[in-house]
mmCIF file of C-alpha atoms in Angstrom:
data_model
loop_
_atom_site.group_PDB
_atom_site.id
_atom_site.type_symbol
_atom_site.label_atom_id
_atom_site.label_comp_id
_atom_site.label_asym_id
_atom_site.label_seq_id
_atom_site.Cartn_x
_atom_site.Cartn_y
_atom_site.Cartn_z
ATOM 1 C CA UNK A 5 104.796 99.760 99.405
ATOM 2 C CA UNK A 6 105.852 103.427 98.032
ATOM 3 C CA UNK A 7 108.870 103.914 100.707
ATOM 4 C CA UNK A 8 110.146 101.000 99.360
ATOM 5 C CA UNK A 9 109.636 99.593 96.059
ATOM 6 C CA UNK A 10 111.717 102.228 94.163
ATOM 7 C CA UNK A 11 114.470 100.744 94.240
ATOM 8 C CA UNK A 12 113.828 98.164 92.619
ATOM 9 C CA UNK A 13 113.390 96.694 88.701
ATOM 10 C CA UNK A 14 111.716 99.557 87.454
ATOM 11 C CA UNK A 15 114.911 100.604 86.384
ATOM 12 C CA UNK A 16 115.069 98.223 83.347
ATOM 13 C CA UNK A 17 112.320 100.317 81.974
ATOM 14 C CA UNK A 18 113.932 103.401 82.427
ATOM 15 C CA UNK A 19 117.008 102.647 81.054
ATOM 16 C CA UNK A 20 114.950 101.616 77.901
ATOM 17 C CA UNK A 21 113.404 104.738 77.786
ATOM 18 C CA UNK A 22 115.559 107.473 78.533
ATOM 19 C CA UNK A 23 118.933 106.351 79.696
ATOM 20 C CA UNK A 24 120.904 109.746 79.078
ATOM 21 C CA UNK A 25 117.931 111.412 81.421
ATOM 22 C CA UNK A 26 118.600 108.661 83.975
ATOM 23 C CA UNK A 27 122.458 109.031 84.224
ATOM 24 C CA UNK A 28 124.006 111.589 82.326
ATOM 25 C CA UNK A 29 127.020 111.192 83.971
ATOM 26 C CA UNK A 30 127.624 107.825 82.982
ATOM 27 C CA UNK A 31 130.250 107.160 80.107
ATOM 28 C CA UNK A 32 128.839 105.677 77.324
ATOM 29 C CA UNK A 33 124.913 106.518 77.995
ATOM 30 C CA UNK A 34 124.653 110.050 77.808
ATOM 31 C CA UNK A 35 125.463 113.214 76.012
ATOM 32 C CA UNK A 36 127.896 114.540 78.796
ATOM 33 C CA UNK A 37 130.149 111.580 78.934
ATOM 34 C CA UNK A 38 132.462 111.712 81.423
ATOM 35 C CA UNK A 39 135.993 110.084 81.636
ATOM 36 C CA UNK A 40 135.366 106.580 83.577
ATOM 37 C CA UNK A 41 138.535 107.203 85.878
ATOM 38 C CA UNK A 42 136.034 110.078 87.708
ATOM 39 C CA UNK A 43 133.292 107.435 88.208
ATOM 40 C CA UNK A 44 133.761 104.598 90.890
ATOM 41 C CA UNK A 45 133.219 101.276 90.050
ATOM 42 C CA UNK A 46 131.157 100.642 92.693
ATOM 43 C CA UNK A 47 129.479 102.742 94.269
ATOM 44 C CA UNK A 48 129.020 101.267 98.366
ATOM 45 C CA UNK A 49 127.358 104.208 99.564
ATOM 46 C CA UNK A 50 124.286 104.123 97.472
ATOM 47 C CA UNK A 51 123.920 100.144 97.859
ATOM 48 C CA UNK A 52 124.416 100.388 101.468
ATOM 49 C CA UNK A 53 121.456 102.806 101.225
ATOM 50 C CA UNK A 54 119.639 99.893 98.995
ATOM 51 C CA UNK A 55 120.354 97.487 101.526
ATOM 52 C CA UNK A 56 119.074 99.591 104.463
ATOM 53 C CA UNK A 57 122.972 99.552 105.984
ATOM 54 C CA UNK A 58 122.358 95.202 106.103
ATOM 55 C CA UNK A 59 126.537 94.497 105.732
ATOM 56 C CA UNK A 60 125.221 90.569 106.174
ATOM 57 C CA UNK A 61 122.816 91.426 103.227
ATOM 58 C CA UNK A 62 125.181 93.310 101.158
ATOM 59 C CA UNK A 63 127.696 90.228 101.302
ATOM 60 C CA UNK A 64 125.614 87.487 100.637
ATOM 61 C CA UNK A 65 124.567 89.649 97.495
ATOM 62 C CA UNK A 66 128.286 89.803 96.443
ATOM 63 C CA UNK A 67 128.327 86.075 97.033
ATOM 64 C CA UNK A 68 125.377 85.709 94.600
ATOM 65 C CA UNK A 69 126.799 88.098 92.190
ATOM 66 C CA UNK A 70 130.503 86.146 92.317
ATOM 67 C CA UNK A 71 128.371 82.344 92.046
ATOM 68 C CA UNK A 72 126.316 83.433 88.758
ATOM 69 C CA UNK A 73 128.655 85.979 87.275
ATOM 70 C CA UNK A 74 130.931 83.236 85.852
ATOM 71 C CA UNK A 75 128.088 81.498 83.808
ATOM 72 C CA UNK A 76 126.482 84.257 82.606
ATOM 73 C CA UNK A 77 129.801 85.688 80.819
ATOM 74 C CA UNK A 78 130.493 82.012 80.051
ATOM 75 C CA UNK A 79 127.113 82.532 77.885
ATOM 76 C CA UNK A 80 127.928 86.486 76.968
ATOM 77 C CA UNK A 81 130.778 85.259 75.535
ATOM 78 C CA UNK A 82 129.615 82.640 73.279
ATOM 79 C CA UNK A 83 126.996 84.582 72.095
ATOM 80 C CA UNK A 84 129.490 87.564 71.143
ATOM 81 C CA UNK A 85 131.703 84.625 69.762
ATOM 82 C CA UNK A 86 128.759 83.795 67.477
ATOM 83 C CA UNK A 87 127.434 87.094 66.509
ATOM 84 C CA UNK A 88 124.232 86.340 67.917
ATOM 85 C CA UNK A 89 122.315 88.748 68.352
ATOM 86 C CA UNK A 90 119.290 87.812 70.086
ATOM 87 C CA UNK A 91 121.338 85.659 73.202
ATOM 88 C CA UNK A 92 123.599 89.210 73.094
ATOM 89 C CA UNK A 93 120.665 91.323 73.743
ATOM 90 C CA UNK A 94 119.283 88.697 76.775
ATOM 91 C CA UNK A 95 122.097 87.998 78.435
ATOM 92 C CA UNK A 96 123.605 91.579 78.429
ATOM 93 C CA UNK A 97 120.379 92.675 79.743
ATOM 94 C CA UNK A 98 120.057 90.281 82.510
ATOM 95 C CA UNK A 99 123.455 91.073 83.286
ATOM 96 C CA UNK A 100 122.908 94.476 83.449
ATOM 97 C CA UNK A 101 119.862 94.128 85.978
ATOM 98 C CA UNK A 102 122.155 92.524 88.030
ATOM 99 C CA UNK A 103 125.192 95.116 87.989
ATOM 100 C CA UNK A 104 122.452 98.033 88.588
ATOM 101 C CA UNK A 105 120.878 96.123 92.217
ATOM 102 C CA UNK A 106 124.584 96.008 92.696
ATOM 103 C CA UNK A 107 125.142 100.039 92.331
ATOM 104 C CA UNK A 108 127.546 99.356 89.912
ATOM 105 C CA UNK A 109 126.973 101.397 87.002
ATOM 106 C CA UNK A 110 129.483 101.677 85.101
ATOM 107 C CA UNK A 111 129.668 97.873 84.885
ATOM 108 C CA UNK A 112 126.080 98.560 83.690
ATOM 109 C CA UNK A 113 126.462 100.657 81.235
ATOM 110 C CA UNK A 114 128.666 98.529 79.347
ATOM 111 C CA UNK A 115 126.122 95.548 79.644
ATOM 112 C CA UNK A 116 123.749 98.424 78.417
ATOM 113 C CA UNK A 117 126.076 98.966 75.079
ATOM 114 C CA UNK A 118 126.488 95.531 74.529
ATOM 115 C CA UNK A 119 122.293 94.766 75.011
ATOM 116 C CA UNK A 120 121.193 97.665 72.519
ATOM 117 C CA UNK A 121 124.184 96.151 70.384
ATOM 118 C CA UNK A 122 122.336 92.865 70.092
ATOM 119 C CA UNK A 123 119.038 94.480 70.035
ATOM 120 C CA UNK A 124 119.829 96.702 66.840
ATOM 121 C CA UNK A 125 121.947 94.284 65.484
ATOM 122 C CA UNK A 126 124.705 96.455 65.285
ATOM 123 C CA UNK A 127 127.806 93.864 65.642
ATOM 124 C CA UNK A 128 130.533 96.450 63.929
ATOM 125 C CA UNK A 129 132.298 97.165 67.390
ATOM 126 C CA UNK A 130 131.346 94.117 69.253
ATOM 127 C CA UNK A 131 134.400 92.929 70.472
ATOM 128 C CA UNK A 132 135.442 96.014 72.117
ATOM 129 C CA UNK A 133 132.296 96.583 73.101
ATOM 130 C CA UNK A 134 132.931 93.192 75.189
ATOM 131 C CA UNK A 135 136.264 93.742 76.203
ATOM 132 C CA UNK A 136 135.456 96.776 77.744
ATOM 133 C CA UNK A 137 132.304 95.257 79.621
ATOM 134 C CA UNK A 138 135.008 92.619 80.592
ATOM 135 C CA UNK A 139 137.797 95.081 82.352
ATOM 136 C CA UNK A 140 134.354 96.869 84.098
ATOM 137 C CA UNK A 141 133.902 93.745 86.031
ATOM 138 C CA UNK A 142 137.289 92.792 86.279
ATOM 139 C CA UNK A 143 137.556 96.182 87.803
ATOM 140 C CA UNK A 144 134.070 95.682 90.306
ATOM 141 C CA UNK A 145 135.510 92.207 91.255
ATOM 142 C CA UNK A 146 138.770 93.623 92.663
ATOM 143 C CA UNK A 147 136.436 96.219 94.649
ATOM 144 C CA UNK A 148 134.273 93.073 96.383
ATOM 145 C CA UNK A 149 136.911 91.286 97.252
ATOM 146 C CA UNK A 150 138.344 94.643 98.569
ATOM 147 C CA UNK A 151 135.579 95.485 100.382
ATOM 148 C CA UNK A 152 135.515 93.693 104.118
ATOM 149 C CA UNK A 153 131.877 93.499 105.417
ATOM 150 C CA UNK A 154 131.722 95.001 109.231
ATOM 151 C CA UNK A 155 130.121 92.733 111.884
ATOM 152 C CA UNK A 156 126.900 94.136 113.158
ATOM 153 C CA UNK A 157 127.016 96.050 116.284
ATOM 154 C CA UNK B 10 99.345 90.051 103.818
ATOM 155 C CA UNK B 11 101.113 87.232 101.733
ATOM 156 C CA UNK B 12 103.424 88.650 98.509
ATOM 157 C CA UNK B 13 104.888 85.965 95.863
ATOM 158 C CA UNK B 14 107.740 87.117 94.317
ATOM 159 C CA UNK B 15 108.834 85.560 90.742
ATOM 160 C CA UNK B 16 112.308 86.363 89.341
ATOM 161 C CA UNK B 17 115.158 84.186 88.007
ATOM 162 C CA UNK B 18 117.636 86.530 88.667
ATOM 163 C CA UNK B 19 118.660 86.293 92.141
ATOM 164 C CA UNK B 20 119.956 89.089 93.389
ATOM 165 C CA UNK B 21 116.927 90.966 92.299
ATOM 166 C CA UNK B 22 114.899 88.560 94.304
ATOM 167 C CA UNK B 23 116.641 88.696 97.254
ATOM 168 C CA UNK B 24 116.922 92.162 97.761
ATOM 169 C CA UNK B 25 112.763 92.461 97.110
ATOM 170 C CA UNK B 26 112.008 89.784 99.452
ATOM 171 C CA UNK B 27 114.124 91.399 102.005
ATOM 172 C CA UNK B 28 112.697 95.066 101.747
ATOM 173 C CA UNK B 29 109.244 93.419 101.641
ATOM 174 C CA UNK B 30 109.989 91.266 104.536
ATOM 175 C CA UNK B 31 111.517 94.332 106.568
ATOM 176 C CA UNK B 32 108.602 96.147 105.687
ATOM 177 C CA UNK B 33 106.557 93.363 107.328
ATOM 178 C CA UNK B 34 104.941 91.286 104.844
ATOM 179 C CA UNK B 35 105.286 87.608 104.816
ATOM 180 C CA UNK B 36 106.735 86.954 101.255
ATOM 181 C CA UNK B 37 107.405 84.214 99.369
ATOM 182 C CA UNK B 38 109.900 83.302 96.259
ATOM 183 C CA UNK B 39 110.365 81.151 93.793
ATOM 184 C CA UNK B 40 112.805 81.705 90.941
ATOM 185 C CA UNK B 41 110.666 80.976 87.459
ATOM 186 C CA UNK B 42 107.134 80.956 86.383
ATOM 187 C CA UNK B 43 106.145 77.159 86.621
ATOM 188 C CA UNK B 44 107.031 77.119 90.290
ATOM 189 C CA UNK B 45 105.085 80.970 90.768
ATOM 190 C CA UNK B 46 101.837 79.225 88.926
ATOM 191 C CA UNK B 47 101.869 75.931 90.899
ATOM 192 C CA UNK B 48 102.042 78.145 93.985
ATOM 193 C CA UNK B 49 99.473 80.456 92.792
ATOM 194 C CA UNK B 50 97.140 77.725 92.268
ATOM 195 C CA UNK B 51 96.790 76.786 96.369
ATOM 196 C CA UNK B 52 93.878 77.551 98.254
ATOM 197 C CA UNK B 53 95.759 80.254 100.862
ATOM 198 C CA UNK B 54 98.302 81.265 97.449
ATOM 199 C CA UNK B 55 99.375 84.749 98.006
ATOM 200 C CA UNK B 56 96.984 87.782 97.159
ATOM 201 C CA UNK B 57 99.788 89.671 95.603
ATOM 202 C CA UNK B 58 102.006 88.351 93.045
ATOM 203 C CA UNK B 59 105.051 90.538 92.009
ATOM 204 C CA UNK B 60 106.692 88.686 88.476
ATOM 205 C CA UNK B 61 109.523 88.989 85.712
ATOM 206 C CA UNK B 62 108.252 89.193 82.860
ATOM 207 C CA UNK B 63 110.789 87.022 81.308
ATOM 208 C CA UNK B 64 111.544 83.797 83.301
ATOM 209 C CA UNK B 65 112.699 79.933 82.633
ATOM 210 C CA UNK B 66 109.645 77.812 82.461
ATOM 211 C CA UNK B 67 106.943 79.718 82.310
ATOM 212 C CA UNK B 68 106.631 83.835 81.537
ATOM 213 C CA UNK B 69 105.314 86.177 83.503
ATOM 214 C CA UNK B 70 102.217 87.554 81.202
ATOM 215 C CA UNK B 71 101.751 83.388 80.848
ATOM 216 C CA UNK B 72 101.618 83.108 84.873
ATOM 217 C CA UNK B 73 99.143 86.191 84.616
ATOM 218 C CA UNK B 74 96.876 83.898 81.977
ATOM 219 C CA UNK B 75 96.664 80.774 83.725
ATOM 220 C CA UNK B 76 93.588 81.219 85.616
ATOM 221 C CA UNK B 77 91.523 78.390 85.073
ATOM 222 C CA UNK B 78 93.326 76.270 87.688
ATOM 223 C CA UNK B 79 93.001 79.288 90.373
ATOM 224 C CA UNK B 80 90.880 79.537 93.518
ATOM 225 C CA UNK B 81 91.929 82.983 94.225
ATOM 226 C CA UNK B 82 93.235 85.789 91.200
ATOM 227 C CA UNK B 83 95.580 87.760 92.835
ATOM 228 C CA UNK B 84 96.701 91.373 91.916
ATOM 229 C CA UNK B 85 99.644 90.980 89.304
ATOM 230 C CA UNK B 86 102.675 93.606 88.988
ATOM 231 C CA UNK B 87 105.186 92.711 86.028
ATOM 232 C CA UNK B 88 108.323 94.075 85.611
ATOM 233 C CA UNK B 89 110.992 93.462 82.570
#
């Protein structure tokens, strides 16, 4: 399995451990933050790599991500309307597992802010926290519906 | 060789099953932990099972427990 299971899950964990090691370039995780306007949103070439170059794959997985997206901020949302904490932490997380199989980090990283928000309880800047998880997707769903899948040779 | 794969989060899921698959094994899914211990519980059930560790229904490290009803204890890996 060693070719191929990298690229999978164990990511959560290192996020959890050491997310400045994993990407120090990525606003909002590390110490060398770096404007957002230098980062793409998504980044195709390193999910095409994920994918193994599948373009069928890679848009049934932006179908996926547009079905489920809507619920899960549905829930994000009520939870950050509520202050609570513990559906916060969850949901951010899960939607941050999602946005990182999708090579979209910067998406991720603000689902990363928002889940160690929830997790320390630290609700102060919550609703910017939020809004700017909220433009980060708005921002990665103009980029999938920009993006037009090649048919296979 | 068979692989189960356990996640509720589907895009995860799908793009395991389809390295795994490319890679030539015959895998199965099922999105939460009931369905991943019913399966598990089959005479031929899978000798690998990859799980979340959280999931609707049932848990991963729960999934992992529930060995009384097994024929066959596969190898677990849990991820979170």
């Amino acid at each position: 399995l060693a070719p191929h299971v990298p690229y999978f899950r164990c990511w959560d964990r290192r996020i959890s451990r050491s997310a400045a090691e994993i990407w120090p370039n990525v606003s909002g995780l590390g110490a060398h933050k770096v404007s957002t306007a230098t980062t793409s949103v998504l980044n195709i070439e390193d999910l095409l790599r994920r994918v193994d170059d599948d373009h069928e794959l890679l848009a049934e997985l932006f179908f996926i991500f547009k079905t489920v997206f809507p619920t899960h901020l549905q829930h994000l949302r009520e939870a950050v309307a509520h202050k609570a904490s513990r559906q916060i932490e969850t949901e951010s997380h899960t939607l941050k597992g999602m946005l990182l199989n999708l090579s979209a980090s910067r998406a991720a990283a603000a689902a990363y802010e928002l889940e160690q928000m929830g997790r320390n309880q630290q609700l102060e800047n919550l609703n910017l926290a939020f809004t700017g998880f909220q433009a980060e997707v708005e921002a990665l769903l103009t980029q999938m519906d920009g993006y037009v899948v090649e048919p296979q040779p | 060789m068979r692989i189960l794969i356990a996640d509720d989060e589907e895009i995860s899921r799908r793009l395991l099953e389809n390295t795994l698959t490319k890679a030539g094994y015959d895998v199965t899914s099922v999105g939460n932990g009931l369905e991943a211990a019913e399966l598990l519980c089959n005479g031929d059930s899978p000798r690998l099972a990859l799980l979340d560790w959280q999931m609707p229904e049932l848990d991963g490290p729960t999934v992992c427990r529930m060995d009384a009803k097994r024929k066959i204890n596969p190898a677990f890996i849990l991820s979170g």
